[in-house]
CSV table of N, CA and C in Angstrom, one decimal:
chain,number,residue,atom,x,y,z
R,1,UNK,N,78.2,224.1,-58.3
R,1,UNK,CA,79.0,224.7,-57.2
R,1,UNK,C,80.4,224.2,-57.3
R,2,UNK,N,81.3,225.0,-57.8
R,2,UNK,CA,82.7,224.6,-57.8
R,2,UNK,C,83.5,225.4,-56.8
R,3,UNK,N,82.8,226.2,-56.0
R,3,UNK,CA,83.5,227.0,-55.0
R,3,UNK,C,83.8,226.1,-53.8
R,4,UNK,N,85.0,226.2,-53.3
R,4,UNK,CA,85.4,225.4,-52.1
R,4,UNK,C,84.8,226.0,-50.9
R,5,UNK,N,84.2,225.2,-50.0
R,5,UNK,CA,83.6,225.6,-48.8
R,5,UNK,C,84.5,225.0,-47.6
R,6,UNK,N,84.6,225.8,-46.6
R,6,UNK,CA,85.5,225.4,-45.5
R,6,UNK,C,84.7,225.6,-44.2
R,7,UNK,N,85.0,224.7,-43.2
R,7,UNK,CA,84.4,224.8,-41.9
R,7,UNK,C,85.1,226.0,-41.1
R,8,UNK,N,86.2,226.5,-41.7
R,8,UNK,CA,86.8,227.7,-41.0
R,8,UNK,C,85.8,228.9,-41.0
R,9,UNK,N,84.8,228.9,-41.9
R,9,UNK,CA,83.9,230.0,-42.0
R,9,UNK,C,82.6,229.7,-41.2
R,10,UNK,N,82.5,228.6,-40.4
R,10,UNK,CA,81.4,228.3,-39.7
R,10,UNK,C,81.3,229.2,-38.4
R,11,UNK,N,80.1,229.8,-38.2
R,11,UNK,CA,80.0,230.7,-37.0
R,11,UNK,C,79.8,230.0,-35.7
R,12,UNK,N,80.9,229.5,-35.1
R,12,UNK,CA,80.7,228.6,-33.9
R,12,UNK,C,80.2,229.5,-32.8
R,13,UNK,N,79.7,228.8,-31.8
R,13,UNK,CA,79.1,229.5,-30.6
R,13,UNK,C,80.1,229.7,-29.5
R,14,UNK,N,80.2,228.6,-28.7
R,14,UNK,CA,81.0,228.7,-27.5
R,14,UNK,C,82.4,228.1,-27.6
R,15,UNK,N,82.5,227.0,-28.3
R,15,UNK,CA,83.7,226.2,-28.4
R,15,UNK,C,84.1,226.0,-29.8
R,16,UNK,N,85.3,226.4,-30.2
R,16,UNK,CA,85.8,226.3,-31.6
R,16,UNK,C,85.9,224.9,-32.0
R,17,UNK,N,85.5,224.6,-33.3
R,17,UNK,CA,85.7,223.3,-33.8
R,17,UNK,C,87.2,223.0,-34.0
R,18,UNK,N,87.6,221.7,-33.6
R,18,UNK,CA,88.9,221.3,-33.9
R,18,UNK,C,88.9,220.4,-35.1
R,19,UNK,N,89.9,220.7,-36.0
R,19,UNK,CA,89.9,220.0,-37.3
R,19,UNK,C,89.5,221.0,-38.3
R,20,UNK,N,89.5,220.5,-39.6
R,20,UNK,CA,89.1,221.3,-40.7
R,20,UNK,C,88.5,220.4,-41.8
R,21,UNK,N,87.4,220.8,-42.3
R,21,UNK,CA,86.8,220.1,-43.4
R,21,UNK,C,86.6,221.1,-44.6
R,22,UNK,N,87.1,220.8,-45.7
R,22,UNK,CA,86.8,221.6,-46.9
R,22,UNK,C,86.3,220.7,-48.0
R,23,UNK,N,85.3,221.2,-48.8
R,23,UNK,CA,84.8,220.4,-49.9
R,23,UNK,C,84.3,221.3,-51.0
R,24,UNK,N,84.2,220.6,-52.2
R,24,UNK,CA,83.7,221.3,-53.4
R,24,UNK,C,83.1,220.2,-54.3
R,25,UNK,N,82.3,220.6,-55.2
R,25,UNK,CA,81.6,219.7,-56.1
R,25,UNK,C,82.2,219.6,-57.4
R,26,UNK,N,82.4,218.5,-58.0
R,26,UNK,CA,82.8,218.3,-59.4
R,26,UNK,C,81.8,217.3,-60.0
R,27,UNK,N,80.9,217.8,-60.8
R,27,UNK,CA,79.8,217.0,-61.3
R,27,UNK,C,79.0,216.3,-60.2
R,28,UNK,N,78.9,215.0,-60.2
R,28,UNK,CA,78.1,214.3,-59.2
R,28,UNK,C,78.9,213.9,-58.0
R,29,UNK,N,80.1,214.4,-57.9
R,29,UNK,CA,81.0,214.0,-56.8
R,29,UNK,C,81.3,215.1,-55.9
R,30,UNK,N,81.2,214.9,-54.6
R,30,UNK,CA,81.6,215.8,-53.6
R,30,UNK,C,83.0,215.4,-53.1
R,31,UNK,N,84.0,216.3,-53.4
R,31,UNK,CA,85.4,216.0,-53.0
R,31,UNK,C,85.6,216.7,-51.7
R,32,UNK,N,86.1,216.0,-50.7
R,32,UNK,CA,86.2,216.5,-49.3
R,32,UNK,C,87.6,216.2,-48.8
R,33,UNK,N,88.2,217.2,-48.2
R,33,UNK,CA,89.5,217.0,-47.5
R,33,UNK,C,89.2,217.3,-46.0
R,34,UNK,N,89.6,216.3,-45.2
R,34,UNK,CA,89.3,216.5,-43.7
R,34,UNK,C,90.7,216.4,-43.0
R,35,UNK,N,91.0,217.4,-42.2
R,35,UNK,CA,92.2,217.5,-41.5
R,35,UNK,C,91.9,217.4,-40.0
R,36,UNK,N,92.4,216.3,-39.4
R,36,UNK,CA,92.1,216.1,-38.0
R,36,UNK,C,93.3,216.5,-37.1
R,37,UNK,N,93.1,216.2,-35.8
R,37,UNK,CA,92.0,215.5,-35.1
R,37,UNK,C,90.7,216.3,-35.0
R,38,UNK,N,89.6,215.6,-34.8
R,38,UNK,CA,88.2,216.1,-34.8
R,38,UNK,C,87.5,216.1,-33.5
R,39,UNK,N,86.7,217.1,-33.2
R,39,UNK,CA,85.8,217.1,-32.0
R,39,UNK,C,84.4,217.2,-32.5
R,40,UNK,N,83.4,217.2,-31.5
R,40,UNK,CA,82.0,217.2,-31.9
R,40,UNK,C,81.6,218.5,-32.6
R,41,UNK,N,82.2,219.6,-32.3
R,41,UNK,CA,81.9,220.9,-33.0
R,41,UNK,C,82.2,220.9,-34.4
R,42,UNK,N,83.3,220.2,-34.8
R,42,UNK,CA,83.6,220.1,-36.3
R,42,UNK,C,82.6,219.3,-37.0
R,43,UNK,N,82.0,218.3,-36.4
R,43,UNK,CA,80.9,217.6,-37.1
R,43,UNK,C,79.7,218.4,-37.3
R,44,UNK,N,79.4,219.3,-36.3
R,44,UNK,CA,78.3,220.2,-36.4
R,44,UNK,C,78.5,221.2,-37.6
R,45,UNK,N,79.7,221.7,-37.6
R,45,UNK,CA,80.1,222.6,-38.7
R,45,UNK,C,80.1,222.0,-40.1
R,46,UNK,N,80.6,220.8,-40.1
R,46,UNK,CA,80.6,220.0,-41.4
R,46,UNK,C,79.2,219.7,-41.9
R,47,UNK,N,78.4,219.2,-41.0
R,47,UNK,CA,77.0,218.9,-41.4
R,47,UNK,C,76.2,220.1,-41.9
R,48,UNK,N,76.4,221.3,-41.2
R,48,UNK,CA,75.7,222.5,-41.5
R,48,UNK,C,76.2,223.0,-42.9
R,49,UNK,N,77.5,223.0,-43.1
R,49,UNK,CA,78.1,223.6,-44.3
R,49,UNK,C,77.9,222.7,-45.5
R,50,UNK,N,77.7,221.4,-45.3
R,50,UNK,CA,77.6,220.5,-46.4
R,50,UNK,C,76.2,220.4,-46.9
R,51,UNK,N,75.2,220.8,-46.1
R,51,UNK,CA,73.8,220.6,-46.4
R,51,UNK,C,73.4,221.1,-47.8
R,52,UNK,N,73.8,222.3,-48.2
R,52,UNK,CA,73.4,222.9,-49.5
R,52,UNK,C,74.0,222.1,-50.6
R,53,UNK,N,75.2,221.6,-50.5
R,53,UNK,CA,75.9,220.8,-51.5
R,53,UNK,C,75.1,219.5,-51.7
R,54,UNK,N,74.8,218.9,-50.6
R,54,UNK,CA,74.1,217.6,-50.7
R,54,UNK,C,72.7,217.7,-51.3
R,55,UNK,N,72.0,218.8,-50.9
R,55,UNK,CA,70.7,219.0,-51.5
R,55,UNK,C,70.8,219.3,-53.0
R,56,UNK,N,71.7,220.1,-53.4
R,56,UNK,CA,71.9,220.3,-54.9
R,56,UNK,C,72.3,219.1,-55.6
R,57,UNK,N,73.2,218.3,-55.1
R,57,UNK,CA,73.7,217.1,-55.7
R,57,UNK,C,72.5,216.1,-55.9
R,58,UNK,N,71.7,216.0,-54.9
R,58,UNK,CA,70.5,215.1,-54.9
R,58,UNK,C,69.5,215.6,-55.9
R,59,UNK,N,69.3,216.9,-56.0
R,59,UNK,CA,68.3,217.4,-56.9
R,59,UNK,C,68.8,217.3,-58.4
R,60,UNK,N,70.1,217.6,-58.6
R,60,UNK,CA,70.6,217.6,-59.9
R,60,UNK,C,70.9,216.2,-60.5
R,61,UNK,N,71.4,215.3,-59.6
R,61,UNK,CA,71.8,214.0,-60.1
R,61,UNK,C,71.1,212.8,-59.5
R,62,UNK,N,70.4,212.9,-58.4
R,62,UNK,CA,69.8,211.8,-57.8
R,62,UNK,C,70.9,211.1,-57.0
R,63,UNK,N,71.6,210.2,-57.7
R,63,UNK,CA,72.7,209.4,-57.0
R,63,UNK,C,74.0,210.3,-57.1
R,64,UNK,N,74.6,210.4,-56.0
R,64,UNK,CA,75.9,211.2,-55.9
R,64,UNK,C,76.9,210.5,-55.1
R,65,UNK,N,78.1,210.9,-55.2
R,65,UNK,CA,79.2,210.2,-54.5
R,65,UNK,C,80.1,211.2,-53.7
R,66,UNK,N,80.7,210.7,-52.7
R,66,UNK,CA,81.6,211.6,-51.9
R,66,UNK,C,83.0,210.8,-51.8
R,67,UNK,N,84.0,211.6,-52.1
R,67,UNK,CA,85.4,211.1,-51.9
R,67,UNK,C,86.0,211.9,-50.8
R,68,UNK,N,86.5,211.2,-49.8
R,68,UNK,CA,87.1,211.9,-48.6
R,68,UNK,C,88.5,211.6,-48.5
R,69,UNK,N,89.3,212.6,-48.4
R,69,UNK,CA,90.8,212.4,-48.2
R,69,UNK,C,91.1,213.0,-46.8
R,70,UNK,N,91.7,212.1,-46.0
R,70,UNK,CA,92.1,212.6,-44.6
R,70,UNK,C,93.5,213.0,-44.6
R,71,UNK,N,93.8,214.1,-43.9
R,71,UNK,CA,95.2,214.6,-43.8
R,71,UNK,C,95.5,214.7,-42.3
R,72,UNK,N,96.7,214.6,-41.9
R,72,UNK,CA,97.3,214.8,-40.6
R,72,UNK,C,96.8,213.7,-39.6
R,73,UNK,N,95.5,213.6,-39.4
R,73,UNK,CA,95.1,212.6,-38.4
R,73,UNK,C,93.6,212.3,-38.7
R,74,UNK,N,93.2,211.0,-38.4
R,74,UNK,CA,91.8,210.6,-38.4
R,74,UNK,C,91.2,210.5,-37.0
R,75,UNK,N,92.0,210.9,-36.0
R,75,UNK,CA,91.6,210.7,-34.7
R,75,UNK,C,90.4,211.6,-34.4
R,76,UNK,N,89.4,211.1,-33.6
R,76,UNK,CA,88.2,211.9,-33.3
R,76,UNK,C,87.8,211.5,-31.9
R,77,UNK,N,87.1,212.4,-31.2
R,77,UNK,CA,86.6,212.1,-29.9
R,77,UNK,C,85.4,211.1,-30.1
R,78,UNK,N,85.1,210.3,-29.1
R,78,UNK,CA,83.9,209.4,-29.2
R,78,UNK,C,82.6,210.2,-29.5
R,79,UNK,N,82.5,211.4,-29.0
R,79,UNK,CA,81.3,212.2,-29.2
R,79,UNK,C,81.2,212.6,-30.7
R,80,UNK,N,82.4,212.9,-31.3
R,80,UNK,CA,82.4,213.3,-32.7
R,80,UNK,C,82.0,212.1,-33.6
R,81,UNK,N,82.5,211.0,-33.3
R,81,UNK,CA,82.2,209.8,-34.1
R,81,UNK,C,80.7,209.5,-34.0
R,82,UNK,N,80.1,209.6,-32.8
R,82,UNK,CA,78.7,209.4,-32.6
R,82,UNK,C,77.9,210.4,-33.4
R,83,UNK,N,78.3,211.7,-33.3
R,83,UNK,CA,77.5,212.7,-34.1
R,83,UNK,C,77.6,212.4,-35.6
R,84,UNK,N,78.7,211.9,-36.1
R,84,UNK,CA,78.9,211.6,-37.5
R,84,UNK,C,78.0,210.5,-37.9
R,85,UNK,N,77.9,209.5,-37.1
R,85,UNK,CA,77.0,208.3,-37.4
R,85,UNK,C,75.6,208.8,-37.4
R,86,UNK,N,75.2,209.6,-36.5
R,86,UNK,CA,73.8,210.1,-36.4
R,86,UNK,C,73.5,210.9,-37.7
R,87,UNK,N,74.5,211.7,-38.2
R,87,UNK,CA,74.4,212.5,-39.4
R,87,UNK,C,74.1,211.5,-40.6
R,88,UNK,N,74.9,210.5,-40.7
R,88,UNK,CA,74.8,209.5,-41.8
R,88,UNK,C,73.4,208.8,-41.7
R,89,UNK,N,73.0,208.5,-40.6
R,89,UNK,CA,71.6,207.9,-40.4
R,89,UNK,C,70.5,208.8,-40.9
R,90,UNK,N,70.7,210.1,-40.6
R,90,UNK,CA,69.7,211.1,-41.0
R,90,UNK,C,69.7,211.2,-42.5
R,91,UNK,N,70.8,211.2,-43.1
R,91,UNK,CA,70.9,211.3,-44.6
R,91,UNK,C,70.2,210.0,-45.2
R,92,UNK,N,70.5,208.9,-44.6
R,92,UNK,CA,69.8,207.7,-45.2
R,92,UNK,C,68.3,207.7,-45.0
R,93,UNK,N,67.8,208.2,-43.9
R,93,UNK,CA,66.4,208.2,-43.6
R,93,UNK,C,65.7,209.2,-44.6
R,94,UNK,N,66.4,210.3,-45.0
R,94,UNK,CA,65.8,211.2,-45.9
R,94,UNK,C,65.9,210.7,-47.3
R,95,UNK,N,66.6,209.6,-47.6
R,95,UNK,CA,66.8,209.1,-48.9
R,95,UNK,C,67.9,209.8,-49.7
R,96,UNK,N,68.7,210.5,-49.0
R,96,UNK,CA,69.8,211.3,-49.7
R,96,UNK,C,71.0,210.4,-49.8
R,97,UNK,N,71.3,209.6,-48.8
R,97,UNK,CA,72.5,208.7,-48.9
R,97,UNK,C,71.9,207.2,-49.1
R,98,UNK,N,72.7,206.5,-49.9
R,98,UNK,CA,72.3,205.1,-50.2
R,98,UNK,C,72.5,204.3,-49.0
R,99,UNK,N,71.6,203.3,-48.8
R,99,UNK,CA,71.9,202.3,-47.7
R,99,UNK,C,73.1,201.5,-47.9
R,100,UNK,N,73.7,201.0,-46.9
R,100,UNK,CA,74.9,200.2,-47.0
R,100,UNK,C,74.5,198.9,-47.8
R,101,UNK,N,75.4,198.6,-48.7
R,101,UNK,CA,75.1,197.4,-49.5
R,101,UNK,C,76.1,196.3,-49.1
R,102,UNK,N,75.6,195.1,-49.1
R,102,UNK,CA,76.5,193.9,-48.8
R,102,UNK,C,77.1,193.3,-50.0
């Protein structure tokens, strides 16, 4: 998958996501550009749109990496940060993301 995917194409329901997340795969690395500020809806869009990439990376390579570049702002609502942490925990529980190493 070398095609760039964007949260601009996410079919939002009631409230438009604030921010933009775009990503594409290069071998075992997911390259992500995130332009903030961010709200909860952008986390929903990001998680939904990224799902196929992560499943393919896990199936093809086992261990994979993500490099995130932030542009404009890293500011996020408290609800967005909470949703992002829940997303990371789900990935860890599924064995898709590696646990934090000390």
